[in-house]
Amino acid sequence: MQLQLPEASVEAQRASRLLHNLIATEIRRQHGWISFARYMELLLYAPDLGYYSGGAAKLGKDGDFTTAPEITPLFGATLAHLTTELLLSSPALQPRILEFGAGSGQLAHDILTELAAGSDGADPLQAYYIVELSAELRARQQLKLQAFPQVQWLDRLPEAFSGVVIGNEVLDAMPVELVLRGEQGWLQRGVGLAETGVDGEDGQFVYIDRPAGPALVAQIPDAESLTVGHLTEVHPVAIGFMHSLGSMLKAGQGGVALFFDYGFPAAEYYLQQRDQGTLMCHYRHHAHPDPFYMPGLQDVTAHVDFTAMAVAALDSGLDLLGYSSQAAFLLEAGIGKLLLRTSPEDALAYLPQANALQKLVSPAEMGELFKVLAVGIHAGLPERFATHDRSHRL
Ligand SMILES: C[S@@+](CC[C@H](N)C(=O)[O-])C[C@H]1O[C@@H](n2cnc3c(N)ncnc32)[C@H](O)[C@@H]1O
């Protein structure tokens, strides 16, 4: 497939070539085949060269995609107020936040700014922890959050944590496996190399399909009803992550974890109509489906199967606290009231904020496609969140 996308700089193309060679070396070492999840892990997180680990701008106007905290500080301000409410209503929660995958650090910045403003400068949080896989993003976060000494970076999940956990667009950034319904049964789609290229260079990446193990197929409800040619994803890495989250919160004896992301319950995810899956690449605000294009220079992501996430959380001893659209969740959490701190009569200040809020809650933008999954232990969401809860759909 020939893609017509903005051209990368010579330096970026060189970095992409290095990543291509690194992945090709691994494929040869693995006798010609690696799983798609391993390919995606290297694409996104190979030290220095992966999309998240390398120097690409990634987030915001000059990057490849935009996220809620990059759109408006109202997102973080709303989560700051919700955190305060959760801490007041659930004595089992320690006054701490743990954020996974903090991107540019914008969300942490907005939450901490709002908390400080609401408490006459005395921040009620004991600590704000960040777990970030990418050393490059961690460095950006450290720069952005210099004014907040309560922020600490952790190299991995702590064994025990009590408090509020937040992850915005983190689950979709976890590697997925691709599975394909073949004539003889389900296949696992992996990555190999075409014939060696000119001048002895590594050949292009190609898909190679092998029979899929039962554990992968078991993640698809009613897999037998899907027809030959159906391509989709399953999420073993994100499921493993939810199990680790469960052990951590259980050991901490009190926690609420909120995950914002695009995705569906399994019954909508594995529909016959969605027969080419949800894998998507983002390069400079262009979306396309080719994960072999410019390795390391584009984001590669898949929608989240929220049923699988909820089941993994329940299996590891957590409670399902809620599941709703992002629009309903943010409105229940009070984002509308926060907008009204700016007077609608001050049109110059009000309109850009109202437009940004509209992006987060409009059903035509992020309001419906994005969902919020809340899981936890010895704590719950305030009662009003039950009004638009859709946990029964999971
Ligand atoms: C799409 S970006 C979202 C960034 C930020 N949360 C935002 O909303 O702007 C995905 C982020 O998740 C991080 N990430 C992915 N898997 C992770 C994991 N298992 N633990 C911690 N961070 C992870 C990436 O490095 C990146 O910072």
Short mmCIF file of C-alpha atoms and ligand atoms in Angstrom, two decimals:
data_model
loop_
_atom_site.label_atom_id
_atom_site.label_comp_id
_atom_site.label_asym_id
_atom_site.label_seq_id
_atom_site.Cartn_x
_atom_site.Cartn_y
_atom_site.Cartn_z
CA MET A 1 0.00 0.00 0.00
CA GLN A 2 1.41 3.43 -0.98
CA LEU A 3 0.50 5.98 1.70
CA GLN A 4 0.44 9.71 0.94
CA LEU A 5 1.53 11.18 4.27
CA PRO A 6 3.70 14.17 5.23
CA GLU A 7 7.38 13.35 4.70
CA ALA A 8 9.57 12.69 7.75
CA SER A 9 12.91 14.50 8.26
CA VAL A 10 16.12 12.73 7.20
CA GLU A 11 17.02 12.24 10.86
CA ALA A 12 13.62 10.70 11.66
CA GLN A 13 13.89 8.38 8.65
CA ARG A 14 17.31 7.28 9.84
CA ALA A 15 15.93 6.48 13.33
CA SER A 16 13.08 4.56 11.69
CA ARG A 17 15.57 2.52 9.65
CA LEU A 18 17.50 1.67 12.82
CA LEU A 19 14.31 0.46 14.48
CA HIS A 20 13.44 -1.54 11.37
CA ASN A 21 16.86 -3.24 11.57
CA LEU A 22 16.50 -3.90 15.29
CA ILE A 23 13.12 -5.58 14.78
CA ALA A 24 14.44 -7.51 11.76
CA THR A 25 17.34 -8.81 13.88
CA GLU A 26 14.88 -10.03 16.49
CA ILE A 27 12.74 -11.71 13.81
CA ARG A 28 15.80 -13.56 12.46
CA ARG A 29 16.83 -14.54 16.00
CA GLN A 30 13.32 -15.94 16.49
CA HIS A 31 13.63 -18.05 13.30
CA GLY A 32 11.61 -15.77 11.06
CA TRP A 33 8.49 -14.94 13.12
CA ILE A 34 7.53 -12.76 16.08
CA SER A 35 4.03 -12.26 17.45
CA PHE A 36 2.26 -9.03 16.55
CA ALA A 37 2.25 -8.02 20.24
CA ARG A 38 6.05 -8.31 20.34
CA TYR A 39 6.29 -6.32 17.08
CA MET A 40 4.01 -3.60 18.55
CA GLU A 41 5.97 -3.55 21.81
CA LEU A 42 9.20 -2.90 19.90
CA LEU A 43 7.51 -0.35 17.61
CA LEU A 44 6.29 1.67 20.58
CA TYR A 45 8.75 1.00 23.39
CA ALA A 46 12.15 -0.21 22.04
CA PRO A 47 14.67 1.90 24.04
CA ASP A 48 15.50 5.21 22.27
CA LEU A 49 13.91 4.16 18.95
CA GLY A 50 10.31 3.10 19.73
CA TYR A 51 7.55 5.61 19.05
CA TYR A 52 7.03 6.45 22.75
CA SER A 53 10.71 6.07 23.69
CA GLY A 54 12.15 8.12 20.81
CA GLY A 55 12.11 11.83 20.05
CA ALA A 56 8.83 12.17 18.08
CA ALA A 57 6.61 15.04 19.25
CA LYS A 58 3.72 12.56 19.71
CA LEU A 59 1.03 14.59 21.56
CA GLY A 60 -0.72 17.82 20.67
CA LYS A 61 -0.92 20.11 17.65
CA ASP A 62 2.65 19.43 16.42
CA GLY A 63 2.45 15.72 17.16
CA ASP A 64 0.38 12.86 15.82
CA PHE A 65 -2.72 12.86 18.03
CA THR A 66 -4.40 14.88 20.78
CA THR A 67 -5.75 13.62 24.10
CA ALA A 68 -8.28 15.06 26.57
CA PRO A 69 -5.72 16.76 28.87
CA GLU A 70 -4.06 18.32 25.82
CA ILE A 71 -7.45 19.72 24.75
CA THR A 72 -8.45 21.47 27.97
CA PRO A 73 -7.36 21.91 31.61
CA LEU A 74 -11.03 21.36 32.54
CA PHE A 75 -10.41 17.61 32.20
CA GLY A 76 -7.74 17.59 34.92
CA ALA A 77 -9.65 20.10 37.06
CA THR A 78 -12.69 17.80 36.99
CA LEU A 79 -10.57 14.81 38.07
CA ALA A 80 -9.07 16.91 40.86
CA HIS A 81 -12.55 17.63 42.28
CA LEU A 82 -13.61 14.01 41.88
CA THR A 83 -10.45 12.85 43.67
CA THR A 84 -11.23 15.16 46.60
CA GLU A 85 -14.78 13.82 46.71
CA LEU A 86 -13.58 10.20 46.60
CA LEU A 87 -11.05 10.80 49.38
CA LEU A 88 -13.70 12.43 51.59
CA SER A 89 -16.27 9.68 51.03
CA SER A 90 -14.01 6.60 51.23
CA PRO A 91 -11.91 6.42 54.42
CA ALA A 92 -10.00 3.40 53.04
CA LEU A 93 -8.32 5.62 50.42
CA GLN A 94 -4.97 7.21 51.22
CA PRO A 95 -4.63 10.77 49.84
CA ARG A 96 -2.47 9.74 46.89
CA ILE A 97 -2.82 9.57 43.13
CA LEU A 98 -1.02 7.10 40.88
CA GLU A 99 -1.13 7.98 37.20
CA PHE A 100 -0.17 5.50 34.50
CA GLY A 101 1.30 6.77 31.23
CA ALA A 102 1.32 10.49 31.96
CA GLY A 103 2.24 11.61 28.41
CA SER A 104 3.45 15.21 28.45
CA GLY A 105 2.58 15.56 32.17
CA GLN A 106 -0.33 17.86 31.35
CA LEU A 107 -2.96 15.93 33.30
CA ALA A 108 -0.80 15.76 36.45
CA HIS A 109 -0.10 19.48 36.07
CA ASP A 110 -3.80 20.35 35.80
CA ILE A 111 -4.89 18.10 38.67
CA LEU A 112 -2.19 19.43 41.00
CA THR A 113 -2.84 23.05 40.02
CA GLU A 114 -6.56 22.65 40.75
CA LEU A 115 -5.97 20.88 44.06
CA ALA A 116 -3.57 23.58 45.20
CA ALA A 117 -6.02 26.34 44.21
CA GLY A 118 -8.85 24.67 46.10
CA SER A 119 -6.99 24.35 49.35
CA ASP A 120 -5.36 27.77 49.77
CA GLY A 121 -2.07 26.45 48.54
CA ALA A 122 -1.96 23.49 50.93
CA ASP A 123 -2.21 20.49 48.61
CA PRO A 124 -4.27 17.75 50.29
CA LEU A 125 -2.37 15.04 48.40
CA GLN A 126 0.53 13.33 50.14
CA ALA A 127 1.97 12.17 46.85
CA TYR A 128 1.35 12.02 43.12
CA TYR A 129 3.08 8.98 41.62
CA ILE A 130 3.67 8.44 37.92
CA VAL A 131 4.50 5.13 36.25
CA GLU A 132 5.76 5.85 32.74
CA LEU A 133 7.32 3.31 30.36
CA SER A 134 8.99 5.88 28.13
CA ALA A 135 12.19 7.51 29.43
CA GLU A 136 11.74 10.33 26.91
CA LEU A 137 8.24 11.17 28.17
CA ARG A 138 9.38 10.85 31.76
CA ALA A 139 12.03 13.51 31.09
CA ARG A 140 9.36 15.78 29.56
CA GLN A 141 7.11 15.21 32.58
CA GLN A 142 9.94 16.03 34.99
CA LEU A 143 10.48 19.34 33.22
CA LYS A 144 6.79 20.21 33.19
CA LEU A 145 6.18 19.24 36.80
CA GLN A 146 9.20 20.89 38.41
CA ALA A 147 6.97 23.13 40.54
CA PHE A 148 5.29 20.11 42.19
CA PRO A 149 7.65 18.39 44.66
CA GLN A 150 4.97 15.83 45.58
CA VAL A 151 5.37 14.12 42.16
CA GLN A 152 7.47 10.98 42.22
CA TRP A 153 8.26 8.64 39.35
CA LEU A 154 8.18 4.90 39.96
CA ASP A 155 9.99 2.41 37.74
CA ARG A 156 7.25 -0.17 38.08
CA LEU A 157 3.92 -0.82 39.77
CA PRO A 158 4.34 -0.73 43.55
CA GLU A 159 3.41 -3.97 45.34
CA ALA A 160 0.76 -2.14 47.35
CA PHE A 161 -1.03 1.15 46.73
CA SER A 162 -4.03 2.84 48.34
CA GLY A 163 -5.58 5.91 46.71
CA VAL A 164 -6.85 6.99 43.30
CA VAL A 165 -5.41 5.50 40.09
CA ILE A 166 -5.83 7.29 36.76
CA GLY A 167 -4.98 6.18 33.24
CA ASN A 168 -6.00 8.27 30.24
CA GLU A 169 -5.48 6.53 26.89
CA VAL A 170 -3.03 4.05 28.40
CA LEU A 171 -4.85 0.76 27.80
CA ASP A 172 -5.06 1.47 24.04
CA ALA A 173 -1.27 1.91 23.95
CA MET A 174 -0.64 -1.65 25.20
CA PRO A 175 0.43 -4.22 22.59
CA VAL A 176 -2.32 -6.44 21.15
CA GLU A 177 -2.29 -9.79 19.39
CA LEU A 178 -3.92 -10.05 15.96
CA VAL A 179 -6.09 -13.08 15.22
CA LEU A 180 -7.67 -14.06 11.93
CA ARG A 181 -10.38 -16.58 11.13
CA GLY A 182 -8.91 -18.94 8.52
CA GLU A 183 -10.52 -21.78 6.53
CA GLN A 184 -9.23 -24.33 9.05
CA GLY A 185 -9.75 -22.34 12.26
CA TRP A 186 -8.31 -19.30 14.02
CA LEU A 187 -4.81 -18.07 13.13
CA GLN A 188 -2.41 -15.85 15.05
CA ARG A 189 -1.02 -13.12 12.82
CA GLY A 190 2.66 -12.43 13.42
CA VAL A 191 5.41 -10.54 11.62
CA GLY A 192 8.23 -11.89 9.43
CA LEU A 193 10.54 -10.56 6.74
CA ALA A 194 10.15 -10.54 2.97
CA GLU A 195 13.15 -11.52 0.83
CA THR A 196 16.31 -9.56 1.68
CA GLY A 197 16.16 -6.07 0.15
CA VAL A 198 18.64 -4.47 -2.23
CA ASP A 199 22.28 -4.10 -1.06
CA GLY A 200 21.79 -6.75 1.60
CA GLU A 201 19.41 -4.47 3.57
CA ASP A 202 16.69 -6.12 5.63
CA GLY A 203 13.56 -6.87 3.64
CA GLN A 204 10.15 -5.37 4.36
CA PHE A 205 7.95 -6.66 7.16
CA VAL A 206 5.22 -9.08 6.12
CA TYR A 207 2.40 -10.78 7.99
CA ILE A 208 2.79 -14.50 8.60
CA ASP A 209 -0.15 -16.42 10.06
CA ARG A 210 0.12 -19.52 12.26
CA PRO A 211 -2.52 -21.59 14.06
CA ALA A 212 -3.68 -19.65 17.13
CA GLY A 213 -3.45 -21.24 20.59
CA PRO A 214 -6.73 -21.81 22.47
CA ALA A 215 -5.93 -19.13 25.07
CA LEU A 216 -6.02 -16.37 22.43
CA VAL A 217 -9.26 -17.57 20.84
CA ALA A 218 -10.88 -17.97 24.27
CA GLN A 219 -10.78 -14.17 24.60
CA ILE A 220 -13.31 -13.82 21.75
CA PRO A 221 -16.86 -14.48 22.86
CA ASP A 222 -18.72 -16.68 20.38
CA ALA A 223 -15.61 -16.95 18.18
CA GLU A 224 -17.21 -19.71 16.10
CA SER A 225 -19.90 -17.33 14.83
CA LEU A 226 -17.36 -15.08 13.06
CA THR A 227 -16.74 -15.88 9.41
CA VAL A 228 -13.58 -16.75 7.46
CA GLY A 229 -11.44 -13.64 6.88
CA HIS A 230 -12.51 -11.94 10.14
CA LEU A 231 -9.50 -10.10 11.59
CA THR A 232 -9.51 -8.75 15.12
CA GLU A 233 -7.39 -8.14 18.21
CA VAL A 234 -7.13 -9.69 21.64
CA HIS A 235 -5.48 -7.96 24.61
CA PRO A 236 -3.26 -10.25 26.72
CA VAL A 237 -0.92 -7.42 27.79
CA ALA A 238 -3.72 -5.14 29.03
CA ILE A 239 -5.35 -8.12 30.77
CA GLY A 240 -2.04 -8.86 32.53
CA PHE A 241 -1.83 -5.19 33.50
CA MET A 242 -5.34 -5.30 35.06
CA HIS A 243 -4.33 -8.39 37.08
CA SER A 244 -1.26 -6.56 38.41
CA LEU A 245 -3.43 -3.52 39.22
CA GLY A 246 -5.78 -5.82 41.15
CA SER A 247 -2.96 -7.31 43.25
CA MET A 248 -1.58 -3.83 43.94
CA LEU A 249 -4.91 -2.35 45.11
CA LYS A 250 -5.83 -5.45 47.11
CA ALA A 251 -2.52 -5.27 48.94
CA GLY A 252 -3.09 -1.53 49.54
CA GLN A 253 -6.61 -2.26 50.89
CA GLY A 254 -8.36 0.67 49.28
CA GLY A 255 -8.43 2.08 45.80
CA VAL A 256 -10.44 3.50 42.92
CA ALA A 257 -8.95 3.13 39.43
CA LEU A 258 -10.34 5.15 36.51
CA PHE A 259 -9.47 4.31 32.91
CA PHE A 260 -10.52 6.64 30.09
CA ASP A 261 -10.19 5.24 26.59
CA TYR A 262 -11.85 4.44 23.29
CA GLY A 263 -13.37 1.02 23.05
CA PHE A 264 -16.43 -1.17 23.47
CA PRO A 265 -17.80 -4.06 25.51
CA ALA A 266 -16.88 -7.47 23.99
CA ALA A 267 -20.38 -7.93 22.51
CA GLU A 268 -19.84 -4.81 20.38
CA TYR A 269 -16.13 -5.33 19.79
CA TYR A 270 -16.40 -8.78 18.23
CA LEU A 271 -19.28 -8.03 15.90
CA GLN A 272 -19.33 -9.54 12.42
CA GLN A 273 -19.53 -5.98 10.99
CA ARG A 274 -16.18 -5.06 12.59
CA ASP A 275 -14.40 -7.69 10.55
CA GLN A 276 -11.12 -5.83 10.02
CA GLY A 277 -10.55 -5.09 13.71
CA THR A 278 -9.67 -1.72 15.22
CA LEU A 279 -5.88 -1.47 14.79
CA MET A 280 -5.06 2.10 13.77
CA CYS A 281 -1.93 4.17 13.18
CA HIS A 282 -1.63 7.91 13.74
CA TYR A 283 0.96 10.01 11.96
CA ARG A 284 0.73 13.81 12.13
CA HIS A 285 -3.02 13.74 12.65
CA HIS A 286 -3.58 11.33 9.73
CA ALA A 287 -5.11 7.96 10.63
CA HIS A 288 -4.36 4.86 8.53
CA PRO A 289 -4.24 1.08 9.10
CA ASP A 290 -0.63 0.13 8.08
CA PRO A 291 1.59 -0.71 11.10
CA PHE A 292 4.58 -1.38 8.81
CA TYR A 293 4.73 2.27 7.70
CA MET A 294 7.73 4.20 9.12
CA PRO A 295 8.37 2.10 12.25
CA GLY A 296 8.86 4.28 15.31
CA LEU A 297 7.49 7.47 13.74
CA GLN A 298 3.79 6.77 14.16
CA ASP A 299 1.52 5.72 16.97
CA VAL A 300 -0.08 2.28 16.69
CA THR A 301 -3.13 1.59 18.80
CA ALA A 302 -6.22 -0.59 19.14
CA HIS A 303 -9.57 -0.03 20.80
CA VAL A 304 -10.02 -1.43 24.29
CA ASP A 305 -12.19 -4.48 25.02
CA PHE A 306 -13.72 -3.14 28.25
CA THR A 307 -15.37 -6.47 29.06
CA ALA A 308 -11.96 -8.16 29.12
CA MET A 309 -10.60 -5.37 31.34
CA ALA A 310 -13.52 -5.61 33.79
CA VAL A 311 -13.33 -9.43 33.92
CA ALA A 312 -9.58 -9.29 34.63
CA ALA A 313 -10.19 -6.76 37.43
CA LEU A 314 -12.95 -8.92 38.95
CA ASP A 315 -10.79 -12.06 38.65
CA SER A 316 -8.08 -10.35 40.64
CA GLY A 317 -10.45 -9.45 43.46
CA LEU A 318 -11.54 -5.91 42.56
CA ASP A 319 -15.11 -4.63 42.34
CA LEU A 320 -16.61 -3.15 39.22
CA LEU A 321 -17.52 0.39 40.33
CA GLY A 322 -18.87 1.77 37.08
CA TYR A 323 -18.73 1.87 33.30
CA SER A 324 -20.12 4.77 31.31
CA SER A 325 -19.54 7.02 28.34
CA GLN A 326 -16.91 9.74 28.85
CA ALA A 327 -19.65 12.36 28.34
CA ALA A 328 -21.86 11.01 31.13
CA PHE A 329 -18.91 10.50 33.45
CA LEU A 330 -17.44 13.98 33.06
CA LEU A 331 -20.83 15.64 33.36
CA GLU A 332 -21.65 13.69 36.57
CA ALA A 333 -18.19 14.62 37.83
CA GLY A 334 -19.08 18.30 37.40
CA ILE A 335 -17.17 19.48 34.32
CA GLY A 336 -20.11 21.75 33.34
CA LYS A 337 -19.94 23.61 36.66
CA LEU A 338 -16.22 24.14 36.25
CA LEU A 339 -16.78 25.66 32.82
CA LEU A 340 -19.21 28.13 34.39
CA ARG A 341 -16.45 29.56 36.58
CA THR A 342 -15.80 31.57 33.41
CA SER A 343 -18.70 33.88 32.71
CA PRO A 344 -20.48 33.23 29.36
CA GLU A 345 -20.65 37.01 29.08
CA ASP A 346 -16.87 37.06 28.71
CA ALA A 347 -17.18 35.50 25.25
CA LEU A 348 -13.46 35.71 24.46
CA ALA A 349 -12.53 33.58 27.46
CA TYR A 350 -15.67 31.43 27.57
CA LEU A 351 -16.09 30.27 23.97
CA PRO A 352 -12.73 28.47 23.55
CA GLN A 353 -13.33 26.63 26.83
CA ALA A 354 -16.88 25.72 25.86
CA ASN A 355 -15.61 24.43 22.49
CA ALA A 356 -12.97 22.31 24.20
CA LEU A 357 -15.54 20.86 26.60
CA GLN A 358 -17.77 20.13 23.64
CA LYS A 359 -14.97 17.99 22.10
CA LEU A 360 -14.80 15.87 25.25
CA VAL A 361 -18.55 15.32 25.66
CA SER A 362 -20.15 15.60 22.24
CA PRO A 363 -21.38 12.19 20.97
CA ALA A 364 -19.99 13.11 17.55
CA GLU A 365 -16.49 13.59 19.01
CA MET A 366 -15.08 11.89 22.12
CA GLY A 367 -18.20 11.75 24.31
CA GLU A 368 -19.57 8.40 23.15
CA LEU A 369 -16.58 6.55 21.66
CA PHE A 370 -14.56 7.16 24.83
CA LYS A 371 -15.63 5.25 27.92
CA VAL A 372 -14.67 5.30 31.56
CA LEU A 373 -14.13 2.05 33.45
CA ALA A 374 -13.98 2.35 37.23
CA VAL A 375 -12.77 -0.59 39.31
CA GLY A 376 -11.59 -0.67 42.90
CA ILE A 377 -11.70 -2.08 46.38
CA HIS A 378 -13.17 -0.82 49.68
CA ALA A 379 -14.38 2.34 47.91
CA GLY A 380 -16.97 3.45 45.37
CA LEU A 381 -18.11 6.25 43.09
CA PRO A 382 -20.63 8.80 44.42
CA GLU A 383 -24.21 7.61 43.96
CA ARG A 384 -25.12 10.02 41.17
CA PHE A 385 -22.78 8.10 38.81
CA ALA A 386 -25.30 5.22 38.84
CA THR A 387 -27.74 7.28 36.70
CA HIS A 388 -25.94 6.65 33.41
CA ASP A 389 -24.03 3.54 34.39
CA ARG A 390 -23.73 0.89 31.66
CA SER A 391 -21.99 -1.87 33.60
CA HIS A 392 -24.78 -4.25 32.53
CA ARG A 393 -23.51 -3.99 28.92
CA LEU A 394 -20.07 -5.40 29.78
C1 LIG B 1 -1.58 7.69 24.19
S1 LIG B 1 -0.41 8.14 25.38
C2 LIG B 1 -1.43 9.00 26.55
C3 LIG B 1 -0.67 9.99 27.36
C4 LIG B 1 -1.46 10.76 28.42
N1 LIG B 1 -2.11 9.90 29.37
C5 LIG B 1 -2.48 11.66 27.78
O1 LIG B 1 -3.67 11.42 27.96
O2 LIG B 1 -2.08 12.63 27.11
C6 LIG B 1 -0.05 6.59 26.15
C7 LIG B 1 0.87 6.68 27.35
O3 LIG B 1 0.86 5.43 28.07
C8 LIG B 1 2.20 5.05 28.37
N2 LIG B 1 2.16 3.60 28.69
C9 LIG B 1 1.80 2.58 27.90
N3 LIG B 1 1.82 1.41 28.56
C10 LIG B 1 2.13 1.71 29.84
C11 LIG B 1 2.28 0.94 31.03
N4 LIG B 1 2.11 -0.38 31.04
N5 LIG B 1 2.61 1.57 32.16
C12 LIG B 1 2.79 2.91 32.18
N6 LIG B 1 2.68 3.69 31.07
C13 LIG B 1 2.35 3.10 29.92
C14 LIG B 1 2.96 5.55 27.17
O4 LIG B 1 4.34 5.59 27.36
C15 LIG B 1 2.33 6.95 27.01
O5 LIG B 1 2.82 7.86 27.95
#
